[in-house]
PDB file of C-alpha atoms and ligand atoms in Angstrom:
ATOM      1  CA  UNK E   1       9.122  16.510 -22.882  1.00  0.00           C
ATOM      2  CA  UNK E   2       6.860  17.771 -20.089  1.00  0.00           C
ATOM      3  CA  UNK E   3       3.767  16.552 -21.975  1.00  0.00           C
ATOM      4  CA  UNK E   4       4.468  12.941 -21.118  1.00  0.00           C
ATOM      5  CA  UNK E   5       4.865  13.553 -17.386  1.00  0.00           C
ATOM      6  CA  UNK E   6       2.032  12.961 -14.947  1.00  0.00           C
ATOM      7  CA  UNK E   7       0.290  16.272 -14.095  1.00  0.00           C
ATOM      8  CA  UNK E   8       1.115  16.189 -10.371  1.00  0.00           C
ATOM      9  CA  UNK E   9       4.900  16.221 -10.848  1.00  0.00           C
ATOM     10  CA  UNK E  10       6.836  18.904  -8.935  1.00  0.00           C
ATOM     11  CA  UNK E  11       9.328  20.113 -11.538  1.00  0.00           C
ATOM     12  CA  UNK E  12      10.999  22.651  -9.252  1.00  0.00           C
ATOM     13  CA  UNK E  13      12.231  20.305  -6.539  1.00  0.00           C
ATOM     14  CA  UNK E  14      14.939  17.878  -7.635  1.00  0.00           C
ATOM     15  CA  UNK E  15      13.923  14.241  -7.315  1.00  0.00           C
ATOM     16  CA  UNK E  16      16.411  11.460  -6.635  1.00  0.00           C
ATOM     17  CA  UNK E  17      14.927   9.275  -9.398  1.00  0.00           C
ATOM     18  CA  UNK E  18      15.261  12.055 -12.009  1.00  0.00           C
ATOM     19  CA  UNK E  19      18.731  13.138 -10.801  1.00  0.00           C
ATOM     20  CA  UNK E  20      19.930   9.553 -11.077  1.00  0.00           C
ATOM     21  CA  UNK E  21      18.364   9.328 -14.542  1.00  0.00           C
ATOM     22  CA  UNK E  22      20.328  12.444 -15.570  1.00  0.00           C
ATOM     23  CA  UNK E  23      23.585  11.003 -14.225  1.00  0.00           C
ATOM     24  CA  UNK E  24      22.986   7.834 -16.252  1.00  0.00           C
ATOM     25  CA  UNK E  25      22.467   9.899 -19.429  1.00  0.00           C
ATOM     26  CA  UNK E  26      18.645   9.608 -19.444  1.00  0.00           C
ATOM     27  CA  UNK E  27      16.130  12.202 -20.673  1.00  0.00           C
ATOM     28  CA  UNK E  28      13.473  11.974 -17.967  1.00  0.00           C
ATOM     29  CA  UNK E  29      14.665  14.907 -15.885  1.00  0.00           C
ATOM     30  CA  UNK E  30      14.158  18.667 -15.503  1.00  0.00           C
ATOM     31  CA  UNK E  31      16.374  21.722 -15.135  1.00  0.00           C
ATOM     32  CA  UNK E  32      16.159  21.536 -11.318  1.00  0.00           C
ATOM     33  CA  UNK E  33      17.435  17.930 -11.381  1.00  0.00           C
ATOM     34  CA  UNK E  34      20.316  18.771 -13.703  1.00  0.00           C
ATOM     35  CA  UNK E  35      21.336  21.809 -11.633  1.00  0.00           C
ATOM     36  CA  UNK E  36      21.274  19.741  -8.456  1.00  0.00           C
ATOM     37  CA  UNK E  37      23.576  17.151 -10.050  1.00  0.00           C
ATOM     38  CA  UNK E  38      25.954  19.852 -11.209  1.00  0.00           C
ATOM     39  CA  UNK E  39      26.102  21.317  -7.694  1.00  0.00           C
ATOM     40  CA  UNK E  40      26.919  17.896  -6.303  1.00  0.00           C
ATOM     41  CA  UNK E  41      29.497  17.240  -9.018  1.00  0.00           C
ATOM     42  CA  UNK E  42      31.368  20.401  -7.925  1.00  0.00           C
ATOM     43  CA  UNK E  43      32.248  18.599  -4.705  1.00  0.00           C
ATOM     44  CA  UNK E  44      32.174  15.020  -6.044  1.00  0.00           C
ATOM     45  CA  UNK E  45      33.837  15.004  -9.489  1.00  0.00           C
ATOM     46  CA  UNK E  46      33.353  11.248  -9.832  1.00  0.00           C
ATOM     47  CA  UNK E  47      29.553  11.529  -9.487  1.00  0.00           C
ATOM     48  CA  UNK E  48      28.689  10.303 -13.005  1.00  0.00           C
ATOM     49  CA  UNK E  49      31.043   7.330 -12.722  1.00  0.00           C
ATOM     50  CA  UNK E  50      29.530   6.657  -9.330  1.00  0.00           C
ATOM     51  CA  UNK E  51      26.024   6.266 -10.809  1.00  0.00           C
ATOM     52  CA  UNK E  52      27.192   4.189 -13.775  1.00  0.00           C
ATOM     53  CA  UNK E  53      29.300   1.900 -11.581  1.00  0.00           C
ATOM     54  CA  UNK E  54      26.324   1.377  -9.301  1.00  0.00           C
ATOM     55  CA  UNK E  55      24.047   0.468 -12.189  1.00  0.00           C
ATOM     56  CA  UNK E  56      26.646  -1.953 -13.576  1.00  0.00           C
ATOM     57  CA  UNK E  57      26.859  -3.533 -10.109  1.00  0.00           C
ATOM     58  CA  UNK E  58      23.088  -4.025 -10.157  1.00  0.00           C
ATOM     59  CA  UNK E  59      23.334  -5.962 -13.428  1.00  0.00           C
ATOM     60  CA  UNK E  60      26.212  -8.179 -12.269  1.00  0.00           C
ATOM     61  CA  UNK E  61      24.453  -8.851  -8.964  1.00  0.00           C
ATOM     62  CA  UNK E  62      21.130  -9.813 -10.593  1.00  0.00           C
ATOM     63  CA  UNK E  63      22.971 -12.071 -13.033  1.00  0.00           C
ATOM     64  CA  UNK E  64      24.750 -13.731 -10.107  1.00  0.00           C
ATOM     65  CA  UNK E  65      21.590 -14.148  -8.001  1.00  0.00           C
ATOM     66  CA  UNK E  66      19.663 -15.608 -10.950  1.00  0.00           C
ATOM     67  CA  UNK E  67      22.547 -18.033 -11.527  1.00  0.00           C
ATOM     68  CA  UNK E  68      22.075 -19.173  -7.902  1.00  0.00           C
ATOM     69  CA  UNK E  69      18.524 -20.225  -8.814  1.00  0.00           C
ATOM     70  CA  UNK E  70      16.503 -17.282  -7.443  1.00  0.00           C
ATOM     71  CA  UNK E  71      13.583 -16.426  -9.732  1.00  0.00           C
ATOM     72  CA  UNK E  72      11.697 -13.771  -7.729  1.00  0.00           C
ATOM     73  CA  UNK E  73      12.865 -10.179  -7.379  1.00  0.00           C
ATOM     74  CA  UNK E  74      11.473  -7.336  -5.283  1.00  0.00           C
ATOM     75  CA  UNK E  75      13.276  -4.321  -6.731  1.00  0.00           C
ATOM     76  CA  UNK E  76      12.768  -1.635  -4.072  1.00  0.00           C
ATOM     77  CA  UNK E  77      13.535   1.961  -5.099  1.00  0.00           C
ATOM     78  CA  UNK E  78      13.816   0.670  -8.655  1.00  0.00           C
ATOM     79  CA  UNK E  79      14.361   4.067 -10.297  1.00  0.00           C
ATOM     80  CA  UNK E  80      13.500   5.032 -13.867  1.00  0.00           C
ATOM     81  CA  UNK E  81      13.894   2.264 -16.428  1.00  0.00           C
ATOM     82  CA  UNK E  82      17.215   2.262 -18.286  1.00  0.00           C
ATOM     83  CA  UNK E  83      18.685   0.026 -20.982  1.00  0.00           C
ATOM     84  CA  UNK E  84      19.143  -2.997 -18.707  1.00  0.00           C
ATOM     85  CA  UNK E  85      16.469  -3.487 -16.084  1.00  0.00           C
ATOM     86  CA  UNK E  86      16.254  -6.215 -13.482  1.00  0.00           C
ATOM     87  CA  UNK E  87      13.883  -8.486 -15.410  1.00  0.00           C
ATOM     88  CA  UNK E  88      15.948  -8.188 -18.615  1.00  0.00           C
ATOM     89  CA  UNK E  89      19.053  -9.398 -16.786  1.00  0.00           C
ATOM     90  CA  UNK E  90      17.334 -12.066 -14.679  1.00  0.00           C
ATOM     91  CA  UNK E  91      15.323 -13.513 -17.550  1.00  0.00           C
ATOM     92  CA  UNK E  92      18.421 -13.985 -19.684  1.00  0.00           C
ATOM     93  CA  UNK E  93      19.492 -16.848 -17.444  1.00  0.00           C
ATOM     94  CA  UNK E  94      16.122 -17.720 -15.870  1.00  0.00           C
ATOM     95  CA  UNK E  95      13.300 -16.892 -18.300  1.00  0.00           C
ATOM     96  CA  UNK E  96      10.651 -17.541 -15.643  1.00  0.00           C
ATOM     97  CA  UNK E  97      11.988 -14.793 -13.362  1.00  0.00           C
ATOM     98  CA  UNK E  98       9.364 -12.498 -11.907  1.00  0.00           C
ATOM     99  CA  UNK E  99      10.039  -8.900 -10.846  1.00  0.00           C
ATOM    100  CA  UNK E 100       7.985  -6.434  -8.823  1.00  0.00           C
ATOM    101  CA  UNK E 101       9.412  -2.936  -9.232  1.00  0.00           C
ATOM    102  CA  UNK E 102       8.607  -0.543  -6.378  1.00  0.00           C
ATOM    103  CA  UNK E 103       9.240   3.190  -6.211  1.00  0.00           C
ATOM    104  CA  UNK E 104       7.505   6.140  -4.569  1.00  0.00           C
ATOM    105  CA  UNK E 105       8.245   8.609  -7.373  1.00  0.00           C
ATOM    106  CA  UNK E 106       5.202   8.924  -9.680  1.00  0.00           C
ATOM    107  CA  UNK E 107       7.467   9.486 -12.664  1.00  0.00           C
ATOM    108  CA  UNK E 108       8.969   6.054 -12.194  1.00  0.00           C
ATOM    109  CA  UNK E 109       5.531   4.489 -12.253  1.00  0.00           C
ATOM    110  CA  UNK E 110       4.438   6.426 -15.343  1.00  0.00           C
ATOM    111  CA  UNK E 111       7.598   5.661 -17.302  1.00  0.00           C
ATOM    112  CA  UNK E 112       7.985   2.196 -15.940  1.00  0.00           C
ATOM    113  CA  UNK E 113       4.524   1.256 -17.080  1.00  0.00           C
ATOM    114  CA  UNK E 114       5.097   2.900 -20.464  1.00  0.00           C
ATOM    115  CA  UNK E 115       8.483   1.345 -21.177  1.00  0.00           C
ATOM    116  CA  UNK E 116       8.116  -2.022 -19.483  1.00  0.00           C
ATOM    117  CA  UNK E 117       4.437  -2.738 -19.641  1.00  0.00           C
ATOM    118  CA  UNK E 118       3.138  -4.918 -16.852  1.00  0.00           C
ATOM    119  CA  UNK E 119       3.279  -8.455 -18.058  1.00  0.00           C
ATOM    120  CA  UNK E 120       2.856 -11.914 -16.686  1.00  0.00           C
ATOM    121  CA  UNK E 121       6.341 -11.607 -15.200  1.00  0.00           C
ATOM    122  CA  UNK E 122       6.642  -7.950 -14.137  1.00  0.00           C
ATOM    123  CA  UNK E 123       4.668  -5.307 -12.292  1.00  0.00           C
ATOM    124  CA  UNK E 124       5.219  -1.742 -11.124  1.00  0.00           C
ATOM    125  CA  UNK E 125       4.031  -0.586  -7.737  1.00  0.00           C
ATOM    126  CA  UNK E 126       3.855   3.041  -6.602  1.00  0.00           C
ATOM    127  CA  UNK E 127       4.635   2.586  -2.923  1.00  0.00           C
ATOM    128  CA  UNK E 128       6.859   3.787  -0.138  1.00  0.00           C
ATOM    129  CA  UNK E 129       9.370   1.133   0.851  1.00  0.00           C
ATOM    130  CA  UNK E 130       8.719   1.967   4.511  1.00  0.00           C
ATOM    131  CA  UNK E 131       5.283   0.395   4.076  1.00  0.00           C
ATOM    132  CA  UNK E 132       6.534  -3.149   3.798  1.00  0.00           C
ATOM    133  CA  UNK E 133       3.193  -4.709   4.768  1.00  0.00           C
ATOM    134  CA  UNK E 134       1.372  -2.897   1.979  1.00  0.00           C
ATOM    135  CA  UNK E 135       4.004  -3.908  -0.563  1.00  0.00           C
ATOM    136  CA  UNK E 136       3.792  -7.584   0.388  1.00  0.00           C
ATOM    137  CA  UNK E 137      -0.019  -7.487   0.476  1.00  0.00           C
ATOM    138  CA  UNK E 138      -0.428  -5.683  -2.875  1.00  0.00           C
ATOM    139  CA  UNK E 139      -2.211  -7.794  -5.517  1.00  0.00           C
ATOM    140  CA  UNK E 140       0.758  -7.340  -7.910  1.00  0.00           C
ATOM    141  CA  UNK E 141       3.151  -8.749  -5.340  1.00  0.00           C
ATOM    142  CA  UNK E 142       0.879 -11.621  -4.388  1.00  0.00           C
ATOM    143  CA  UNK E 143       0.461 -12.500  -8.061  1.00  0.00           C
ATOM    144  CA  UNK E 144       4.191 -12.611  -8.789  1.00  0.00           C
ATOM    145  CA  UNK E 145       5.999 -13.383  -5.538  1.00  0.00           C
ATOM    146  CA  UNK E 146       5.597 -16.482  -3.402  1.00  0.00           C
ATOM    147  CA  UNK E 147       7.182 -15.663  -0.035  1.00  0.00           C
ATOM    148  CA  UNK E 148       7.599 -19.375   0.675  1.00  0.00           C
ATOM    149  CA  UNK E 149      10.222 -19.496  -2.097  1.00  0.00           C
ATOM    150  CA  UNK E 150      13.493 -17.513  -2.185  1.00  0.00           C
ATOM    151  CA  UNK E 151      13.129 -13.813  -3.003  1.00  0.00           C
ATOM    152  CA  UNK E 152      15.873 -11.387  -3.949  1.00  0.00           C
ATOM    153  CA  UNK E 153      15.271  -8.052  -2.187  1.00  0.00           C
ATOM    154  CA  UNK E 154      17.036  -5.287  -4.081  1.00  0.00           C
ATOM    155  CA  UNK E 155      18.153  -2.271  -2.087  1.00  0.00           C
ATOM    156  CA  UNK E 156      20.457  -0.730  -4.637  1.00  0.00           C
ATOM    157  CA  UNK E 157      21.487   2.844  -3.891  1.00  0.00           C
ATOM    158  CA  UNK E 158      18.367   3.170  -1.806  1.00  0.00           C
ATOM    159  CA  UNK E 159      18.770   3.156   1.980  1.00  0.00           C
ATOM    160  CA  UNK E 160      20.761   6.408   2.054  1.00  0.00           C
ATOM    161  CA  UNK E 161      17.463   7.972   0.904  1.00  0.00           C
ATOM    162  CA  UNK E 162      15.977   7.142   4.323  1.00  0.00           C
ATOM    163  CA  UNK E 163      16.797   9.024   7.546  1.00  0.00           C
ATOM    164  CA  UNK E 164      17.760   7.136  10.710  1.00  0.00           C
ATOM    165  CA  UNK E 165      14.343   7.957  12.197  1.00  0.00           C
ATOM    166  CA  UNK E 166      12.842   5.490   9.701  1.00  0.00           C
ATOM    167  CA  UNK E 167      15.135   2.717  10.947  1.00  0.00           C
ATOM    168  CA  UNK E 168      16.025   1.529   7.426  1.00  0.00           C
ATOM    169  CA  UNK E 169      18.131  -1.409   8.617  1.00  0.00           C
ATOM    170  CA  UNK E 170      15.448  -2.579  11.066  1.00  0.00           C
ATOM    171  CA  UNK E 171      12.974  -2.464   8.204  1.00  0.00           C
ATOM    172  CA  UNK E 172      15.206  -4.737   6.095  1.00  0.00           C
ATOM    173  CA  UNK E 173      15.650  -7.154   9.020  1.00  0.00           C
ATOM    174  CA  UNK E 174      11.914  -7.510   9.547  1.00  0.00           C
ATOM    175  CA  UNK E 175      11.325  -7.927   5.808  1.00  0.00           C
ATOM    176  CA  UNK E 176      13.968 -10.659   5.548  1.00  0.00           C
ATOM    177  CA  UNK E 177      12.444 -12.467   8.550  1.00  0.00           C
ATOM    178  CA  UNK E 178       9.275 -12.890   6.519  1.00  0.00           C
ATOM    179  CA  UNK E 179      11.026 -14.421   3.518  1.00  0.00           C
ATOM    180  CA  UNK E 180      12.064 -18.015   2.883  1.00  0.00           C
ATOM    181  CA  UNK E 181      15.604 -19.348   3.420  1.00  0.00           C
ATOM    182  CA  UNK E 182      17.615 -18.870   0.225  1.00  0.00           C
ATOM    183  CA  UNK E 183      16.332 -15.284  -0.045  1.00  0.00           C
ATOM    184  CA  UNK E 184      18.944 -12.580  -0.401  1.00  0.00           C
ATOM    185  CA  UNK E 185      19.634  -8.860  -0.452  1.00  0.00           C
ATOM    186  CA  UNK E 186      21.408  -7.015  -3.236  1.00  0.00           C
ATOM    187  CA  UNK E 187      22.656  -3.913  -1.532  1.00  0.00           C
ATOM    188  CA  UNK E 188      24.576  -0.707  -2.182  1.00  0.00           C
ATOM    189  CA  UNK E 189      24.778   2.475  -0.130  1.00  0.00           C
ATOM    190  CA  UNK E 190      26.768   5.712  -0.418  1.00  0.00           C
ATOM    191  CA  UNK E 191      29.386   5.751   2.333  1.00  0.00           C
ATOM    192  CA  UNK E 192      32.319   7.795   3.539  1.00  0.00           C
ATOM    193  CA  UNK E 193      34.979   7.378   6.188  1.00  0.00           C
ATOM    194  CA  UNK E 194      35.304  11.156   6.279  1.00  0.00           C
ATOM    195  CA  UNK E 195      32.369  12.616   8.241  1.00  0.00           C
ATOM    196  CA  UNK E 196      32.864  16.048   6.634  1.00  0.00           C
ATOM    197  CA  UNK E 197      32.612  14.648   3.085  1.00  0.00           C
ATOM    198  CA  UNK E 198      29.500  12.667   4.025  1.00  0.00           C
ATOM    199  CA  UNK E 199      27.880  15.635   5.742  1.00  0.00           C
ATOM    200  CA  UNK E 200      28.625  17.850   2.733  1.00  0.00           C
ATOM    201  CA  UNK E 201      26.724  15.570   0.350  1.00  0.00           C
ATOM    202  CA  UNK E 202      23.866  15.069   2.795  1.00  0.00           C
ATOM    203  CA  UNK E 203      23.516  18.817   3.469  1.00  0.00           C
ATOM    204  CA  UNK E 204      23.565  19.644  -0.242  1.00  0.00           C
ATOM    205  CA  UNK E 205      20.772  17.203  -1.068  1.00  0.00           C
ATOM    206  CA  UNK E 206      18.621  18.272   1.856  1.00  0.00           C
ATOM    207  CA  UNK E 207      19.178  21.932   0.870  1.00  0.00           C
ATOM    208  CA  UNK E 208      17.511  21.167  -2.499  1.00  0.00           C
ATOM    209  CA  UNK E 209      14.343  20.319  -0.537  1.00  0.00           C
ATOM    210  CA  UNK E 210      14.656  16.698  -1.695  1.00  0.00           C
ATOM    211  CA  UNK E 211      13.613  14.037   0.825  1.00  0.00           C
ATOM    212  CA  UNK E 212      16.754  12.101   1.731  1.00  0.00           C
ATOM    213  CA  UNK E 213      18.525  10.281   4.519  1.00  0.00           C
ATOM    214  CA  UNK E 214      22.266  10.603   4.824  1.00  0.00           C
ATOM    215  CA  UNK E 215      25.651   9.290   3.790  1.00  0.00           C
ATOM    216  CA  UNK E 216      26.691   6.725   6.416  1.00  0.00           C
ATOM    217  CA  UNK E 217      29.980   5.209   7.465  1.00  0.00           C
ATOM    218  CA  UNK E 218      30.848   1.702   6.181  1.00  0.00           C
ATOM    219  CA  UNK E 219      30.499   0.360   9.744  1.00  0.00           C
ATOM    220  CA  UNK E 220      26.965   1.731   9.998  1.00  0.00           C
ATOM    221  CA  UNK E 221      25.780   0.091   6.802  1.00  0.00           C
ATOM    222  CA  UNK E 222      27.184  -3.339   7.699  1.00  0.00           C
ATOM    223  CA  UNK E 223      23.975  -3.598   9.761  1.00  0.00           C
ATOM    224  CA  UNK E 224      22.140  -4.615   6.597  1.00  0.00           C
ATOM    225  CA  UNK E 225      24.059  -7.924   6.573  1.00  0.00           C
ATOM    226  CA  UNK E 226      23.167  -8.863  10.183  1.00  0.00           C
ATOM    227  CA  UNK E 227      22.012 -12.482  10.233  1.00  0.00           C
ATOM    228  CA  UNK E 228      22.820 -12.925   6.533  1.00  0.00           C
ATOM    229  CA  UNK E 229      25.746 -14.593   4.798  1.00  0.00           C
ATOM    230  CA  UNK E 230      27.593 -12.288   2.383  1.00  0.00           C
ATOM    231  CA  UNK E 231      28.536 -13.964  -0.896  1.00  0.00           C
ATOM    232  CA  UNK E 232      32.028 -13.819  -2.347  1.00  0.00           C
ATOM    233  CA  UNK E 233      32.781 -10.548  -4.113  1.00  0.00           C
ATOM    234  CA  UNK E 234      35.518 -12.205  -6.181  1.00  0.00           C
ATOM    235  CA  UNK E 235      34.801 -12.820  -9.865  1.00  0.00           C
ATOM    236  CA  UNK E 236      35.912 -16.462  -9.488  1.00  0.00           C
ATOM    237  CA  UNK E 237      33.775 -16.864  -6.332  1.00  0.00           C
ATOM    238  CA  UNK E 238      36.721 -17.702  -4.055  1.00  0.00           C
ATOM    239  CA  UNK E 239      36.025 -17.916  -0.343  1.00  0.00           C
ATOM    240  CA  UNK E 240      37.982 -14.798   0.688  1.00  0.00           C
ATOM    241  CA  UNK E 241      37.484 -11.318   2.093  1.00  0.00           C
ATOM    242  CA  UNK E 242      36.551  -8.631   1.252  1.00  0.00           C
ATOM    243  CA  UNK E 243      32.904  -9.439   0.552  1.00  0.00           C
ATOM    244  CA  UNK E 244      31.368  -5.999   0.973  1.00  0.00           C
ATOM    245  CA  UNK E 245      33.221  -3.717  -1.413  1.00  0.00           C
ATOM    246  CA  UNK E 246      33.311  -0.667  -3.652  1.00  0.00           C
ATOM    247  CA  UNK E 247      30.486  -1.478  -6.093  1.00  0.00           C
ATOM    248  CA  UNK E 248      32.728  -0.999  -9.129  1.00  0.00           C
ATOM    249  CA  UNK E 249      34.833  -3.966  -7.988  1.00  0.00           C
ATOM    250  CA  UNK E 250      32.135  -6.464  -6.919  1.00  0.00           C
ATOM    251  CA  UNK E 251      32.542  -9.642  -9.038  1.00  0.00           C
ATOM    252  CA  UNK E 252      33.882  -7.587 -11.884  1.00  0.00           C
ATOM    253  CA  UNK E 253      35.818  -9.749 -14.322  1.00  0.00           C
ATOM    254  CA  UNK E 254      39.552  -9.076 -14.213  1.00  0.00           C
ATOM    255  CA  UNK E 255      39.295  -6.869 -11.122  1.00  0.00           C
ATOM    256  CA  UNK E 256      40.165  -7.748  -7.524  1.00  0.00           C
ATOM    257  CA  UNK E 257      37.464  -6.568  -5.119  1.00  0.00           C
ATOM    258  CA  UNK E 258      38.457  -3.539  -3.062  1.00  0.00           C
ATOM    259  CA  UNK E 259      36.773  -2.335   0.090  1.00  0.00           C
ATOM    260  CA  UNK E 260      37.197   1.287  -0.988  1.00  0.00           C
ATOM    261  CA  UNK E 261      38.465   3.048  -4.142  1.00  0.00           C
ATOM    262  CA  UNK E 262      42.250   2.807  -4.451  1.00  0.00           C
ATOM    263  CA  UNK E 263      42.548   6.563  -5.065  1.00  0.00           C
ATOM    264  CA  UNK E 264      42.711   8.137  -1.571  1.00  0.00           C
ATOM    265  CA  UNK E 265      41.349  11.432  -2.901  1.00  0.00           C
ATOM    266  CA  UNK E 266      37.975   9.693  -3.497  1.00  0.00           C
ATOM    267  CA  UNK E 267      36.159  10.165  -0.200  1.00  0.00           C
ATOM    268  CA  UNK E 268      32.672   8.908  -1.046  1.00  0.00           C
ATOM    269  CA  UNK E 269      31.835   5.610  -2.662  1.00  0.00           C
ATOM    270  CA  UNK E 270      29.034   3.127  -3.071  1.00  0.00           C
ATOM    271  CA  UNK E 271      29.631   0.141  -0.780  1.00  0.00           C
ATOM    272  CA  UNK E 272      27.995  -3.012  -2.145  1.00  0.00           C
ATOM    273  CA  UNK E 273      27.400  -6.667  -1.545  1.00  0.00           C
ATOM    274  CA  UNK E 274      25.000  -9.588  -1.906  1.00  0.00           C
ATOM    275  CA  UNK E 275      24.033 -11.666   1.141  1.00  0.00           C
ATOM    276  CA  UNK E 276      21.840 -14.746   1.616  1.00  0.00           C
ATOM    277  CA  UNK E 277      19.495 -15.899   4.333  1.00  0.00           C
ATOM    278  CA  UNK E 278      20.430 -19.497   5.133  1.00  0.00           C
TER     279      UNK E 278
HETATM  280  C1  SAM I   1      19.446   6.414  -6.671  1.00  0.00           C
HETATM  281  S1  SAM I   1      17.950   5.720  -7.237  1.00  0.00           S
HETATM  282  C2  SAM I   1      18.422   4.035  -7.434  1.00  0.00           C
HETATM  283  C3  SAM I   1      17.682   3.316  -8.539  1.00  0.00           C
HETATM  284  C4  SAM I   1      18.068   1.844  -8.724  1.00  0.00           C
HETATM  285  N1  SAM I   1      17.813   1.094  -7.511  1.00  0.00           N
HETATM  286  C5  SAM I   1      19.521   1.689  -9.098  1.00  0.00           C
HETATM  287  O1  SAM I   1      20.347   1.554  -8.196  1.00  0.00           O
HETATM  288  O2  SAM I   1      19.844   1.744 -10.289  1.00  0.00           O
HETATM  289  C6  SAM I   1      16.967   5.619  -5.740  1.00  0.00           C
HETATM  290  C7  SAM I   1      15.495   5.349  -6.022  1.00  0.00           C
HETATM  291  O3  SAM I   1      14.838   5.098  -4.769  1.00  0.00           O
HETATM  292  C8  SAM I   1      13.567   5.718  -4.794  1.00  0.00           C
HETATM  293  N2  SAM I   1      13.148   5.966  -3.412  1.00  0.00           N
HETATM  294  C9  SAM I   1      13.700   6.808  -2.515  1.00  0.00           C
HETATM  295  N3  SAM I   1      13.036   6.763  -1.336  1.00  0.00           N
HETATM  296  C10 SAM I   1      12.031   5.863  -1.507  1.00  0.00           C
HETATM  297  C11 SAM I   1      10.990   5.384  -0.669  1.00  0.00           C
HETATM  298  N4  SAM I   1      10.855   5.833   0.582  1.00  0.00           N
HETATM  299  N5  SAM I   1      10.135   4.470  -1.182  1.00  0.00           N
HETATM  300  C12 SAM I   1      10.252   4.023  -2.468  1.00  0.00           C
HETATM  301  N6  SAM I   1      11.224   4.441  -3.297  1.00  0.00           N
HETATM  302  C13 SAM I   1      12.104   5.357  -2.833  1.00  0.00           C
HETATM  303  C14 SAM I   1      13.798   7.013  -5.586  1.00  0.00           C
HETATM  304  O4  SAM I   1      12.597   7.518  -6.118  1.00  0.00           O
HETATM  305  C15 SAM I   1      14.773   6.529  -6.661  1.00  0.00           C
HETATM  306  O5  SAM I   1      14.093   6.090  -7.804  1.00  0.00           O
END
């Protein structure tokens, strides 16, 4: 397998993109990534379900946003391609949808370009999401995204990768200020109401030597919705709370949205929502 990886890949330090790929059943990962996931799964038995639920949320959210008429997607921290990627889902309902995938892991770029070749509608960008100006100014972005029209900014399972020192929520605010009304965020973030459970996961990941941020409390991550209007999380779109919910229950047919998993023994979950700039 190693022969199709870029030569500058560090195989010894787990990478979030490759760990997530492993959890989703992918093959683009190394021993160090698999071991790291197993260590985490010792303390978080629902880890695999966690990743799969998050990815299913991404698909439902893109389908919903495309149905609202949005045709431009900036998929930040896109991760390794899987069976259903953002442009596949968006183009099912809006064939003209354009997607710029952004990730700072070179493996994502290499595999992204190999599996989803750049086309008239998609592009891959190797960039750090903290460098918003460079992402917006990149030729790929300028070719595919018109910031005077609504843009869907995808921040799915991403901002917990950034430490507070990087001001992840301030970065999102300033990015959204530059986008047209009708733009939206698709957001999920690992949270816990139990500081010890959150600190355990954070400490484990940092101990691998993997760049990461931290698990935050639900109240902390609500900051991403400041100034935005969260959409209904109910599958029938009813105008009711909760709107920011456990990702496995967001607009999932036959399921009532729940703020947190019903099982009280589950102490970490991926809090998710979609919110529009009006
Ligand atoms: C858990 S994965 C999520 C992938 C995808 N968004 C999803 O939810 O299915 C997080 C991704 O964010 C990327 N990432 C982390 N920090 C980043 C940064 N500073 N700039 C760009 N990408 C980053 C990682 O490389 C990884 O691919």
